């Protein structure tokens, strides 16, 4: 929705946590790894989006639809593969 169209940060953060869900402009994305970033963080997922050691290294494929739902913090930590 137009109400979620938010510009990127003027100064990117030096470090954004892996799994951070962010919006910028009219796009949304998930940071697959810890990295710098200038998008607005709105949530975080415990799902690992990229695992090069896996036979299917990418969790999502082009055209996939993603739906987020809230979980309790203890469930987040139970599902996360990293602290």
PDB file of N, CA, C and O in Angstrom:
ATOM      1  N   UNK A   1       0.819  -1.203   0.000  1.00  0.00           N
ATOM      2  CA  UNK A   1       0.000   0.000   0.000  1.00  0.00           C
ATOM      3  C   UNK A   1       0.865   1.271   0.000  1.00  0.00           C
ATOM      4  O   UNK A   1       1.981   1.270   0.519  1.00  0.00           O
ATOM      5  N   UNK A   2       0.326   2.333  -0.551  1.00  0.00           N
ATOM      6  CA  UNK A   2       1.062   3.602  -0.635  1.00  0.00           C
ATOM      7  C   UNK A   2       1.518   4.084   0.738  1.00  0.00           C
ATOM      8  O   UNK A   2       2.569   4.716   0.852  1.00  0.00           O
ATOM      9  N   UNK A   3       0.772   3.793   1.769  1.00  0.00           N
ATOM     10  CA  UNK A   3       1.153   4.241   3.118  1.00  0.00           C
ATOM     11  C   UNK A   3       2.460   3.610   3.594  1.00  0.00           C
ATOM     12  O   UNK A   3       3.084   4.104   4.534  1.00  0.00           O
ATOM     13  N   UNK A   4       2.880   2.531   2.954  1.00  0.00           N
ATOM     14  CA  UNK A   4       4.140   1.883   3.319  1.00  0.00           C
ATOM     15  C   UNK A   4       5.319   2.321   2.442  1.00  0.00           C
ATOM     16  O   UNK A   4       6.423   1.853   2.635  1.00  0.00           O
ATOM     17  N   UNK A   5       5.089   3.199   1.491  1.00  0.00           N
ATOM     18  CA  UNK A   5       6.180   3.685   0.651  1.00  0.00           C
ATOM     19  C   UNK A   5       7.025   4.649   1.470  1.00  0.00           C
ATOM     20  O   UNK A   5       6.604   5.771   1.742  1.00  0.00           O
ATOM     21  N   UNK A   6       8.180   4.192   1.870  1.00  0.00           N
ATOM     22  CA  UNK A   6       9.069   4.955   2.739  1.00  0.00           C
ATOM     23  C   UNK A   6      10.436   5.027   2.066  1.00  0.00           C
ATOM     24  O   UNK A   6      10.934   4.018   1.566  1.00  0.00           O
ATOM     25  N   UNK A   7      11.073   6.212   2.043  1.00  0.00           N
ATOM     26  CA  UNK A   7      12.383   6.303   1.408  1.00  0.00           C
ATOM     27  C   UNK A   7      13.452   5.561   2.201  1.00  0.00           C
ATOM     28  O   UNK A   7      13.298   5.304   3.400  1.00  0.00           O
ATOM     29  N   UNK A   8      14.521   5.243   1.500  1.00  0.00           N
ATOM     30  CA  UNK A   8      15.683   4.649   2.153  1.00  0.00           C
ATOM     31  C   UNK A   8      16.219   5.619   3.196  1.00  0.00           C
ATOM     32  O   UNK A   8      15.952   6.817   3.147  1.00  0.00           O
ATOM     33  N   UNK A   9      17.002   5.115   4.114  1.00  0.00           N
ATOM     34  CA  UNK A   9      17.654   5.969   5.100  1.00  0.00           C
ATOM     35  C   UNK A   9      18.657   6.887   4.416  1.00  0.00           C
ATOM     36  O   UNK A   9      19.267   6.500   3.409  1.00  0.00           O
ATOM     37  N   UNK A  10      18.844   8.083   4.948  1.00  0.00           N
ATOM     38  CA  UNK A  10      19.860   8.991   4.407  1.00  0.00           C
ATOM     39  C   UNK A  10      21.256   8.411   4.575  1.00  0.00           C
ATOM     40  O   UNK A  10      22.121   8.588   3.722  1.00  0.00           O
ATOM     41  N   UNK A  11      21.476   7.727   5.684  1.00  0.00           N
ATOM     42  CA  UNK A  11      22.761   7.080   5.956  1.00  0.00           C
ATOM     43  C   UNK A  11      22.508   5.607   6.245  1.00  0.00           C
ATOM     44  O   UNK A  11      21.847   5.279   7.239  1.00  0.00           O
ATOM     45  N   UNK A  12      23.018   4.712   5.420  1.00  0.00           N
ATOM     46  CA  UNK A  12      22.812   3.283   5.674  1.00  0.00           C
ATOM     47  C   UNK A  12      23.421   2.846   7.006  1.00  0.00           C
ATOM     48  O   UNK A  12      24.404   3.412   7.464  1.00  0.00           O
ATOM     49  N   UNK A  13      22.831   1.860   7.606  1.00  0.00           N
ATOM     50  CA  UNK A  13      23.384   1.263   8.822  1.00  0.00           C
ATOM     51  C   UNK A  13      24.640   0.477   8.445  1.00  0.00           C
ATOM     52  O   UNK A  13      24.661  -0.181   7.405  1.00  0.00           O
ATOM     53  N   UNK A  14      25.645   0.482   9.308  1.00  0.00           N
ATOM     54  CA  UNK A  14      26.844  -0.303   8.999  1.00  0.00           C
ATOM     55  C   UNK A  14      26.583  -1.804   9.061  1.00  0.00           C
ATOM     56  O   UNK A  14      27.269  -2.584   8.428  1.00  0.00           O
ATOM     57  N   UNK A  15      25.566  -2.215   9.843  1.00  0.00           N
ATOM     58  CA  UNK A  15      25.307  -3.644   9.992  1.00  0.00           C
ATOM     59  C   UNK A  15      23.818  -3.890  10.199  1.00  0.00           C
ATOM     60  O   UNK A  15      23.194  -3.322  11.089  1.00  0.00           O
ATOM     61  N   UNK A  16      23.258  -4.741   9.349  1.00  0.00           N
ATOM     62  CA  UNK A  16      21.863  -5.171   9.459  1.00  0.00           C
ATOM     63  C   UNK A  16      21.897  -6.683   9.688  1.00  0.00           C
ATOM     64  O   UNK A  16      22.614  -7.414   8.999  1.00  0.00           O
ATOM     65  N   UNK A  17      21.121  -7.155  10.656  1.00  0.00           N
ATOM     66  CA  UNK A  17      21.115  -8.579  11.005  1.00  0.00           C
ATOM     67  C   UNK A  17      20.532  -9.442   9.887  1.00  0.00           C
ATOM     68  O   UNK A  17      19.597  -9.042   9.193  1.00  0.00           O
ATOM     69  N   UNK A  18      21.097 -10.631   9.763  1.00  0.00           N
ATOM     70  CA  UNK A  18      20.572 -11.648   8.841  1.00  0.00           C
ATOM     71  C   UNK A  18      19.099 -11.890   9.170  1.00  0.00           C
ATOM     72  O   UNK A  18      18.717 -11.959  10.331  1.00  0.00           O
ATOM     73  N   UNK A  19      18.268 -11.977   8.148  1.00  0.00           N
ATOM     74  CA  UNK A  19      16.849 -12.243   8.337  1.00  0.00           C
ATOM     75  C   UNK A  19      16.010 -11.001   8.561  1.00  0.00           C
ATOM     76  O   UNK A  19      14.796 -11.108   8.729  1.00  0.00           O
ATOM     77  N   UNK A  20      16.645  -9.820   8.545  1.00  0.00           N
ATOM     78  CA  UNK A  20      15.875  -8.584   8.725  1.00  0.00           C
ATOM     79  C   UNK A  20      14.951  -8.372   7.533  1.00  0.00           C
ATOM     80  O   UNK A  20      15.358  -8.545   6.383  1.00  0.00           O
ATOM     81  N   UNK A  21      13.725  -8.017   7.826  1.00  0.00           N
ATOM     82  CA  UNK A  21      12.723  -7.738   6.797  1.00  0.00           C
ATOM     83  C   UNK A  21      12.632  -6.223   6.697  1.00  0.00           C
ATOM     84  O   UNK A  21      12.491  -5.537   7.714  1.00  0.00           O
ATOM     85  N   UNK A  22      12.748  -5.707   5.487  1.00  0.00           N
ATOM     86  CA  UNK A  22      12.844  -4.262   5.329  1.00  0.00           C
ATOM     87  C   UNK A  22      12.031  -3.767   4.143  1.00  0.00           C
ATOM     88  O   UNK A  22      11.723  -4.529   3.227  1.00  0.00           O
ATOM     89  N   UNK A  23      11.705  -2.472   4.193  1.00  0.00           N
ATOM     90  CA  UNK A  23      11.014  -1.825   3.084  1.00  0.00           C
ATOM     91  C   UNK A  23      11.766  -0.558   2.697  1.00  0.00           C
ATOM     92  O   UNK A  23      12.430   0.063   3.518  1.00  0.00           O
ATOM     93  N   UNK A  24      11.669  -0.210   1.431  1.00  0.00           N
ATOM     94  CA  UNK A  24      12.226   1.039   0.902  1.00  0.00           C
ATOM     95  C   UNK A  24      11.485   1.337  -0.395  1.00  0.00           C
ATOM     96  O   UNK A  24      11.337   0.460  -1.248  1.00  0.00           O
ATOM     97  N   UNK A  25      11.010   2.576  -0.523  1.00  0.00           N
ATOM     98  CA  UNK A  25      10.228   2.908  -1.709  1.00  0.00           C
ATOM     99  C   UNK A  25       9.001   2.022  -1.760  1.00  0.00           C
ATOM    100  O   UNK A  25       8.286   1.872  -0.782  1.00  0.00           O
ATOM    101  N   UNK A  26       8.787   1.377  -2.897  1.00  0.00           N
ATOM    102  CA  UNK A  26       7.632   0.480  -3.024  1.00  0.00           C
ATOM    103  C   UNK A  26       8.052  -0.986  -3.049  1.00  0.00           C
ATOM    104  O   UNK A  26       7.362  -1.830  -3.602  1.00  0.00           O
ATOM    105  N   UNK A  27       9.208  -1.286  -2.445  1.00  0.00           N
ATOM    106  CA  UNK A  27       9.722  -2.651  -2.434  1.00  0.00           C
ATOM    107  C   UNK A  27       9.899  -3.160  -1.008  1.00  0.00           C
ATOM    108  O   UNK A  27      10.032  -2.380  -0.075  1.00  0.00           O
ATOM    109  N   UNK A  28       9.926  -4.464  -0.881  1.00  0.00           N
ATOM    110  CA  UNK A  28      10.228  -5.119   0.390  1.00  0.00           C
ATOM    111  C   UNK A  28      11.283  -6.174   0.121  1.00  0.00           C
ATOM    112  O   UNK A  28      11.406  -6.677  -0.996  1.00  0.00           O
ATOM    113  N   UNK A  29      12.049  -6.486   1.140  1.00  0.00           N
ATOM    114  CA  UNK A  29      13.080  -7.491   0.965  1.00  0.00           C
ATOM    115  C   UNK A  29      13.491  -8.080   2.302  1.00  0.00           C
ATOM    116  O   UNK A  29      13.121  -7.580   3.361  1.00  0.00           O
ATOM    117  N   UNK A  30      14.242  -9.166   2.221  1.00  0.00           N
ATOM    118  CA  UNK A  30      14.780  -9.824   3.405  1.00  0.00           C
ATOM    119  C   UNK A  30      16.285  -9.904   3.226  1.00  0.00           C
ATOM    120  O   UNK A  30      16.767 -10.384   2.193  1.00  0.00           O
ATOM    121  N   UNK A  31      17.028  -9.452   4.212  1.00  0.00           N
ATOM    122  CA  UNK A  31      18.485  -9.543   4.163  1.00  0.00           C
ATOM    123  C   UNK A  31      18.876 -11.010   4.382  1.00  0.00           C
ATOM    124  O   UNK A  31      18.651 -11.551   5.461  1.00  0.00           O
ATOM    125  N   UNK A  32      19.462 -11.679   3.380  1.00  0.00           N
ATOM    126  CA  UNK A  32      19.798 -13.097   3.525  1.00  0.00           C
ATOM    127  C   UNK A  32      21.042 -13.339   4.374  1.00  0.00           C
ATOM    128  O   UNK A  32      21.273 -14.432   4.849  1.00  0.00           O
ATOM    129  N   UNK A  33      21.842 -12.289   4.569  1.00  0.00           N
ATOM    130  CA  UNK A  33      23.061 -12.380   5.370  1.00  0.00           C
ATOM    131  C   UNK A  33      23.264 -11.054   6.089  1.00  0.00           C
ATOM    132  O   UNK A  33      22.713 -10.026   5.694  1.00  0.00           O
ATOM    133  N   UNK A  34      24.058 -11.079   7.133  1.00  0.00           N
ATOM    134  CA  UNK A  34      24.407  -9.845   7.829  1.00  0.00           C
ATOM    135  C   UNK A  34      25.190  -8.956   6.863  1.00  0.00           C
ATOM    136  O   UNK A  34      26.116  -9.428   6.204  1.00  0.00           O
ATOM    137  N   UNK A  35      24.782  -7.699   6.741  1.00  0.00           N
ATOM    138  CA  UNK A  35      25.438  -6.800   5.793  1.00  0.00           C
ATOM    139  C   UNK A  35      25.041  -5.357   6.106  1.00  0.00           C
ATOM    140  O   UNK A  35      24.109  -5.117   6.859  1.00  0.00           O
ATOM    141  N   UNK A  36      25.710  -4.383   5.491  1.00  0.00           N
ATOM    142  CA  UNK A  36      25.246  -3.002   5.620  1.00  0.00           C
ATOM    143  C   UNK A  36      23.929  -2.843   4.861  1.00  0.00           C
ATOM    144  O   UNK A  36      23.616  -3.643   3.976  1.00  0.00           O
ATOM    145  N   UNK A  37      23.157  -1.822   5.207  1.00  0.00           N
ATOM    146  CA  UNK A  37      21.913  -1.609   4.475  1.00  0.00           C
ATOM    147  C   UNK A  37      21.215  -0.328   4.860  1.00  0.00           C
ATOM    148  O   UNK A  37      21.325   0.144   5.990  1.00  0.00           O
ATOM    149  N   UNK A  38      20.478   0.212   3.913  1.00  0.00           N
ATOM    150  CA  UNK A  38      19.791   1.477   4.117  1.00  0.00           C
ATOM    151  C   UNK A  38      18.279   1.397   4.059  1.00  0.00           C
ATOM    152  O   UNK A  38      17.612   2.420   4.003  1.00  0.00           O
ATOM    153  N   UNK A  39      17.736   0.189   4.059  1.00  0.00           N
ATOM    154  CA  UNK A  39      16.286   0.055   4.040  1.00  0.00           C
ATOM    155  C   UNK A  39      15.747   0.146   5.460  1.00  0.00           C
ATOM    156  O   UNK A  39      16.471  -0.062   6.432  1.00  0.00           O
ATOM    157  N   UNK A  40      14.446   0.417   5.590  1.00  0.00           N
ATOM    158  CA  UNK A  40      13.792   0.537   6.895  1.00  0.00           C
ATOM    159  C   UNK A  40      13.422  -0.852   7.400  1.00  0.00           C
ATOM    160  O   UNK A  40      12.651  -1.572   6.757  1.00  0.00           O
ATOM    161  N   UNK A  41      13.967  -1.240   8.542  1.00  0.00           N
ATOM    162  CA  UNK A  41      13.726  -2.566   9.116  1.00  0.00           C
ATOM    163  C   UNK A  41      12.358  -2.562   9.803  1.00  0.00           C
ATOM    164  O   UNK A  41      12.073  -1.700  10.623  1.00  0.00           O
ATOM    165  N   UNK A  42      11.530  -3.543   9.466  1.00  0.00           N
ATOM    166  CA  UNK A  42      10.198  -3.640  10.071  1.00  0.00           C
ATOM    167  C   UNK A  42      10.006  -4.922  10.878  1.00  0.00           C
ATOM    168  O   UNK A  42       9.077  -5.013  11.668  1.00  0.00           O
ATOM    169  N   UNK A  43      10.881  -5.913  10.688  1.00  0.00           N
ATOM    170  CA  UNK A  43      10.742  -7.182  11.406  1.00  0.00           C
ATOM    171  C   UNK A  43      11.979  -8.031  11.135  1.00  0.00           C
ATOM    172  O   UNK A  43      12.903  -7.601  10.450  1.00  0.00           O
ATOM    173  N   UNK A  44      11.945  -9.251  11.651  1.00  0.00           N
ATOM    174  CA  UNK A  44      13.035 -10.191  11.400  1.00  0.00           C
ATOM    175  C   UNK A  44      12.468 -11.607  11.375  1.00  0.00           C
ATOM    176  O   UNK A  44      11.528 -11.909  12.112  1.00  0.00           O
ATOM    177  N   UNK A  45      13.034 -12.436  10.515  1.00  0.00           N
ATOM    178  CA  UNK A  45      12.608 -13.832  10.410  1.00  0.00           C
ATOM    179  C   UNK A  45      13.738 -14.755  10.869  1.00  0.00           C
ATOM    180  O   UNK A  45      14.905 -14.471  10.613  1.00  0.00           O
ATOM    181  N   UNK A  46      13.391 -15.869  11.523  1.00  0.00           N
ATOM    182  CA  UNK A  46      14.417 -16.839  11.880  1.00  0.00           C
ATOM    183  C   UNK A  46      14.780 -17.759  10.707  1.00  0.00           C
ATOM    184  O   UNK A  46      15.754 -18.513  10.777  1.00  0.00           O
ATOM    185  N   UNK A  47      14.020 -17.689   9.629  1.00  0.00           N
ATOM    186  CA  UNK A  47      14.278 -18.567   8.482  1.00  0.00           C
ATOM    187  C   UNK A  47      15.619 -18.226   7.836  1.00  0.00           C
ATOM    188  O   UNK A  47      15.949 -17.065   7.640  1.00  0.00           O
ATOM    189  N   UNK A  48      16.384 -19.238   7.500  1.00  0.00           N
ATOM    190  CA  UNK A  48      17.652 -19.044   6.798  1.00  0.00           C
ATOM    191  C   UNK A  48      17.356 -19.043   5.299  1.00  0.00           C
ATOM    192  O   UNK A  48      16.914 -20.049   4.743  1.00  0.00           O
ATOM    193  N   UNK A  49      17.592 -17.913   4.649  1.00  0.00           N
ATOM    194  CA  UNK A  49      17.261 -17.776   3.231  1.00  0.00           C
ATOM    195  C   UNK A  49      18.321 -18.343   2.301  1.00  0.00           C
ATOM    196  O   UNK A  49      18.035 -18.675   1.158  1.00  0.00           O
ATOM    197  N   UNK A  50      19.553 -18.435   2.790  1.00  0.00           N
ATOM    198  CA  UNK A  50      20.632 -18.933   1.934  1.00  0.00           C
ATOM    199  C   UNK A  50      21.561 -19.812   2.734  1.00  0.00           C
ATOM    200  O   UNK A  50      22.072 -19.416   3.779  1.00  0.00           O
ATOM    201  N   UNK A  51      21.773 -21.035   2.238  1.00  0.00           N
ATOM    202  CA  UNK A  51      22.692 -21.985   2.864  1.00  0.00           C
ATOM    203  C   UNK A  51      23.470 -22.666   1.747  1.00  0.00           C
ATOM    204  O   UNK A  51      22.959 -23.587   1.104  1.00  0.00           O
ATOM    205  N   UNK A  52      24.702 -22.208   1.486  1.00  0.00           N
ATOM    206  CA  UNK A  52      25.464 -22.770   0.368  1.00  0.00           C
ATOM    207  C   UNK A  52      25.778 -24.257   0.513  1.00  0.00           C
ATOM    208  O   UNK A  52      26.062 -24.928  -0.472  1.00  0.00           O
ATOM    209  N   UNK A  53      25.687 -24.799   1.720  1.00  0.00           N
ATOM    210  CA  UNK A  53      25.965 -26.221   1.926  1.00  0.00           C
ATOM    211  C   UNK A  53      24.751 -27.106   1.633  1.00  0.00           C
ATOM    212  O   UNK A  53      24.876 -28.325   1.567  1.00  0.00           O
ATOM    213  N   UNK A  54      23.595 -26.500   1.441  1.00  0.00           N
ATOM    214  CA  UNK A  54      22.369 -27.259   1.201  1.00  0.00           C
ATOM    215  C   UNK A  54      22.245 -27.640  -0.279  1.00  0.00           C
ATOM    216  O   UNK A  54      22.682 -26.893  -1.154  1.00  0.00           O
ATOM    217  N   UNK A  55      21.613 -28.789  -0.584  1.00  0.00           N
ATOM    218  CA  UNK A  55      21.377 -29.146  -1.987  1.00  0.00           C
ATOM    219  C   UNK A  55      20.530 -28.088  -2.713  1.00  0.00           C
ATOM    220  O   UNK A  55      20.678 -27.867  -3.901  1.00  0.00           O
ATOM    221  N   UNK A  56      19.621 -27.453  -1.993  1.00  0.00           N
ATOM    222  CA  UNK A  56      18.831 -26.321  -2.501  1.00  0.00           C
ATOM    223  C   UNK A  56      19.254 -25.109  -1.679  1.00  0.00           C
ATOM    224  O   UNK A  56      18.654 -24.822  -0.646  1.00  0.00           O
ATOM    225  N   UNK A  57      20.305 -24.387  -2.104  1.00  0.00           N
ATOM    226  CA  UNK A  57      20.858 -23.326  -1.253  1.00  0.00           C
ATOM    227  C   UNK A  57      19.939 -22.136  -1.002  1.00  0.00           C
ATOM    228  O   UNK A  57      20.065 -21.471   0.015  1.00  0.00           O
ATOM    229  N   UNK A  58      18.997 -21.867  -1.892  1.00  0.00           N
ATOM    230  CA  UNK A  58      18.092 -20.725  -1.725  1.00  0.00           C
ATOM    231  C   UNK A  58      16.717 -21.205  -1.282  1.00  0.00           C
ATOM    232  O   UNK A  58      16.117 -22.058  -1.935  1.00  0.00           O
ATOM    233  N   UNK A  59      16.221 -20.633  -0.193  1.00  0.00           N
ATOM    234  CA  UNK A  59      14.911 -21.013   0.318  1.00  0.00           C
ATOM    235  C   UNK A  59      13.791 -20.559  -0.616  1.00  0.00           C
ATOM    236  O   UNK A  59      12.815 -21.267  -0.819  1.00  0.00           O
ATOM    237  N   UNK A  60      13.947 -19.370  -1.205  1.00  0.00           N
ATOM    238  CA  UNK A  60      12.908 -18.808  -2.062  1.00  0.00           C
ATOM    239  C   UNK A  60      13.352 -18.795  -3.515  1.00  0.00           C
ATOM    240  O   UNK A  60      14.536 -18.675  -3.818  1.00  0.00           O
ATOM    241  N   UNK A  61      12.372 -18.880  -4.399  1.00  0.00           N
ATOM    242  CA  UNK A  61      12.638 -18.837  -5.843  1.00  0.00           C
ATOM    243  C   UNK A  61      11.839 -17.698  -6.468  1.00  0.00           C
ATOM    244  O   UNK A  61      10.827 -17.277  -5.909  1.00  0.00           O
ATOM    245  N   UNK A  62      12.261 -17.225  -7.642  1.00  0.00           N
ATOM    246  CA  UNK A  62      11.487 -16.172  -8.309  1.00  0.00           C
ATOM    247  C   UNK A  62      10.017 -16.598  -8.456  1.00  0.00           C
ATOM    248  O   UNK A  62       9.725 -17.748  -8.807  1.00  0.00           O
ATOM    249  N   UNK A  63       9.133 -15.679  -8.142  1.00  0.00           N
ATOM    250  CA  UNK A  63       7.699 -15.950  -8.252  1.00  0.00           C
ATOM    251  C   UNK A  63       7.059 -16.481  -6.981  1.00  0.00           C
ATOM    252  O   UNK A  63       5.833 -16.536  -6.886  1.00  0.00           O
ATOM    253  N   UNK A  64       7.882 -16.903  -6.006  1.00  0.00           N
ATOM    254  CA  UNK A  64       7.311 -17.366  -4.741  1.00  0.00           C
ATOM    255  C   UNK A  64       6.578 -16.223  -4.051  1.00  0.00           C
ATOM    256  O   UNK A  64       6.969 -15.062  -4.158  1.00  0.00           O
ATOM    257  N   UNK A  65       5.530 -16.555  -3.358  1.00  0.00           N
ATOM    258  CA  UNK A  65       4.813 -15.580  -2.536  1.00  0.00           C
ATOM    259  C   UNK A  65       5.171 -15.859  -1.087  1.00  0.00           C
ATOM    260  O   UNK A  65       5.221 -17.013  -0.676  1.00  0.00           O
ATOM    261  N   UNK A  66       5.394 -14.800  -0.352  1.00  0.00           N
ATOM    262  CA  UNK A  66       5.793 -14.930   1.043  1.00  0.00           C
ATOM    263  C   UNK A  66       4.771 -14.223   1.914  1.00  0.00           C
ATOM    264  O   UNK A  66       4.362 -13.109   1.605  1.00  0.00           O
ATOM    265  N   UNK A  67       4.365 -14.882   2.962  1.00  0.00           N
ATOM    266  CA  UNK A  67       3.445 -14.280   3.925  1.00  0.00           C
ATOM    267  C   UNK A  67       4.103 -14.386   5.300  1.00  0.00           C
ATOM    268  O   UNK A  67       4.576 -15.449   5.691  1.00  0.00           O
ATOM    269  N   UNK A  68       4.109 -13.280   5.998  1.00  0.00           N
ATOM    270  CA  UNK A  68       4.705 -13.236   7.325  1.00  0.00           C
ATOM    271  C   UNK A  68       3.614 -13.273   8.377  1.00  0.00           C
ATOM    272  O   UNK A  68       2.523 -12.754   8.173  1.00  0.00           O
ATOM    273  N   UNK A  69       3.917 -13.886   9.510  1.00  0.00           N
ATOM    274  CA  UNK A  69       3.007 -13.860  10.644  1.00  0.00           C
ATOM    275  C   UNK A  69       3.855 -13.742  11.909  1.00  0.00           C
ATOM    276  O   UNK A  69       4.986 -14.219  11.959  1.00  0.00           O
ATOM    277  N   UNK A  70       3.315 -13.071  12.921  1.00  0.00           N
ATOM    278  CA  UNK A  70       4.097 -12.873  14.145  1.00  0.00           C
ATOM    279  C   UNK A  70       4.281 -14.171  14.916  1.00  0.00           C
ATOM    280  O   UNK A  70       3.409 -15.049  14.908  1.00  0.00           O
ATOM    281  N   UNK A  71       5.432 -14.273  15.557  1.00  0.00           N
ATOM    282  CA  UNK A  71       5.709 -15.393  16.464  1.00  0.00           C
ATOM    283  C   UNK A  71       6.305 -14.811  17.743  1.00  0.00           C
ATOM    284  O   UNK A  71       6.854 -13.712  17.744  1.00  0.00           O
ATOM    285  N   UNK A  72       6.217 -15.564  18.821  1.00  0.00           N
ATOM    286  CA  UNK A  72       6.788 -15.145  20.099  1.00  0.00           C
ATOM    287  C   UNK A  72       8.310 -15.204  20.026  1.00  0.00           C
ATOM    288  O   UNK A  72       8.888 -15.962  19.228  1.00  0.00           O
ATOM    289  N   UNK A  73       8.963 -14.416  20.859  1.00  0.00           N
ATOM    290  CA  UNK A  73      10.421 -14.359  20.860  1.00  0.00           C
ATOM    291  C   UNK A  73      11.055 -15.713  21.153  1.00  0.00           C
ATOM    292  O   UNK A  73      12.045 -16.089  20.517  1.00  0.00           O
ATOM    293  N   UNK A  74      10.482 -16.483  22.066  1.00  0.00           N
ATOM    294  CA  UNK A  74      11.041 -17.804  22.359  1.00  0.00           C
ATOM    295  C   UNK A  74      10.936 -18.730  21.146  1.00  0.00           C
ATOM    296  O   UNK A  74      11.833 -19.532  20.884  1.00  0.00           O
ATOM    297  N   UNK A  75       9.860 -18.612  20.376  1.00  0.00           N
ATOM    298  CA  UNK A  75       9.737 -19.410  19.152  1.00  0.00           C
ATOM    299  C   UNK A  75      10.756 -18.955  18.109  1.00  0.00           C
ATOM    300  O   UNK A  75      11.359 -19.768  17.416  1.00  0.00           O
ATOM    301  N   UNK A  76      10.969 -17.646  18.005  1.00  0.00           N
ATOM    302  CA  UNK A  76      11.982 -17.117  17.095  1.00  0.00           C
ATOM    303  C   UNK A  76      13.341 -17.752  17.411  1.00  0.00           C
ATOM    304  O   UNK A  76      14.010 -18.267  16.522  1.00  0.00           O
ATOM    305  N   UNK A  77      13.733 -17.725  18.687  1.00  0.00           N
ATOM    306  CA  UNK A  77      15.036 -18.279  19.069  1.00  0.00           C
ATOM    307  C   UNK A  77      15.091 -19.790  18.863  1.00  0.00           C
ATOM    308  O   UNK A  77      16.129 -20.323  18.473  1.00  0.00           O
ATOM    309  N   UNK A  78      13.986 -20.493  19.069  1.00  0.00           N
ATOM    310  CA  UNK A  78      13.955 -21.934  18.857  1.00  0.00           C
ATOM    311  C   UNK A  78      14.124 -22.280  17.378  1.00  0.00           C
ATOM    312  O   UNK A  78      14.720 -23.307  17.041  1.00  0.00           O
ATOM    313  N   UNK A  79      13.617 -21.429  16.488  1.00  0.00           N
ATOM    314  CA  UNK A  79      13.705 -21.685  15.048  1.00  0.00           C
ATOM    315  C   UNK A  79      14.993 -21.166  14.414  1.00  0.00           C
ATOM    316  O   UNK A  79      15.375 -21.623  13.340  1.00  0.00           O
ATOM    317  N   UNK A  80      15.634 -20.188  15.044  1.00  0.00           N
ATOM    318  CA  UNK A  80      16.816 -19.544  14.451  1.00  0.00           C
ATOM    319  C   UNK A  80      18.008 -20.493  14.454  1.00  0.00           C
ATOM    320  O   UNK A  80      18.204 -21.264  15.395  1.00  0.00           O
ATOM    321  N   UNK A  81      18.781 -20.404  13.367  1.00  0.00           N
ATOM    322  CA  UNK A  81      19.984 -21.236  13.294  1.00  0.00           C
ATOM    323  C   UNK A  81      21.207 -20.506  13.841  1.00  0.00           C
ATOM    324  O   UNK A  81      22.271 -21.069  13.939  1.00  0.00           O
ATOM    325  N   UNK A  82      21.050 -19.236  14.194  1.00  0.00           N
ATOM    326  CA  UNK A  82      22.121 -18.460  14.812  1.00  0.00           C
ATOM    327  C   UNK A  82      21.515 -17.593  15.907  1.00  0.00           C
ATOM    328  O   UNK A  82      20.333 -17.285  15.857  1.00  0.00           O
ATOM    329  N   UNK A  83      22.315 -17.175  16.879  1.00  0.00           N
ATOM    330  CA  UNK A  83      21.763 -16.334  17.963  1.00  0.00           C
ATOM    331  C   UNK A  83      21.326 -14.970  17.479  1.00  0.00           C
ATOM    332  O   UNK A  83      21.691 -14.472  16.488  1.00  0.00           O
TER     333      UNK A  83
END
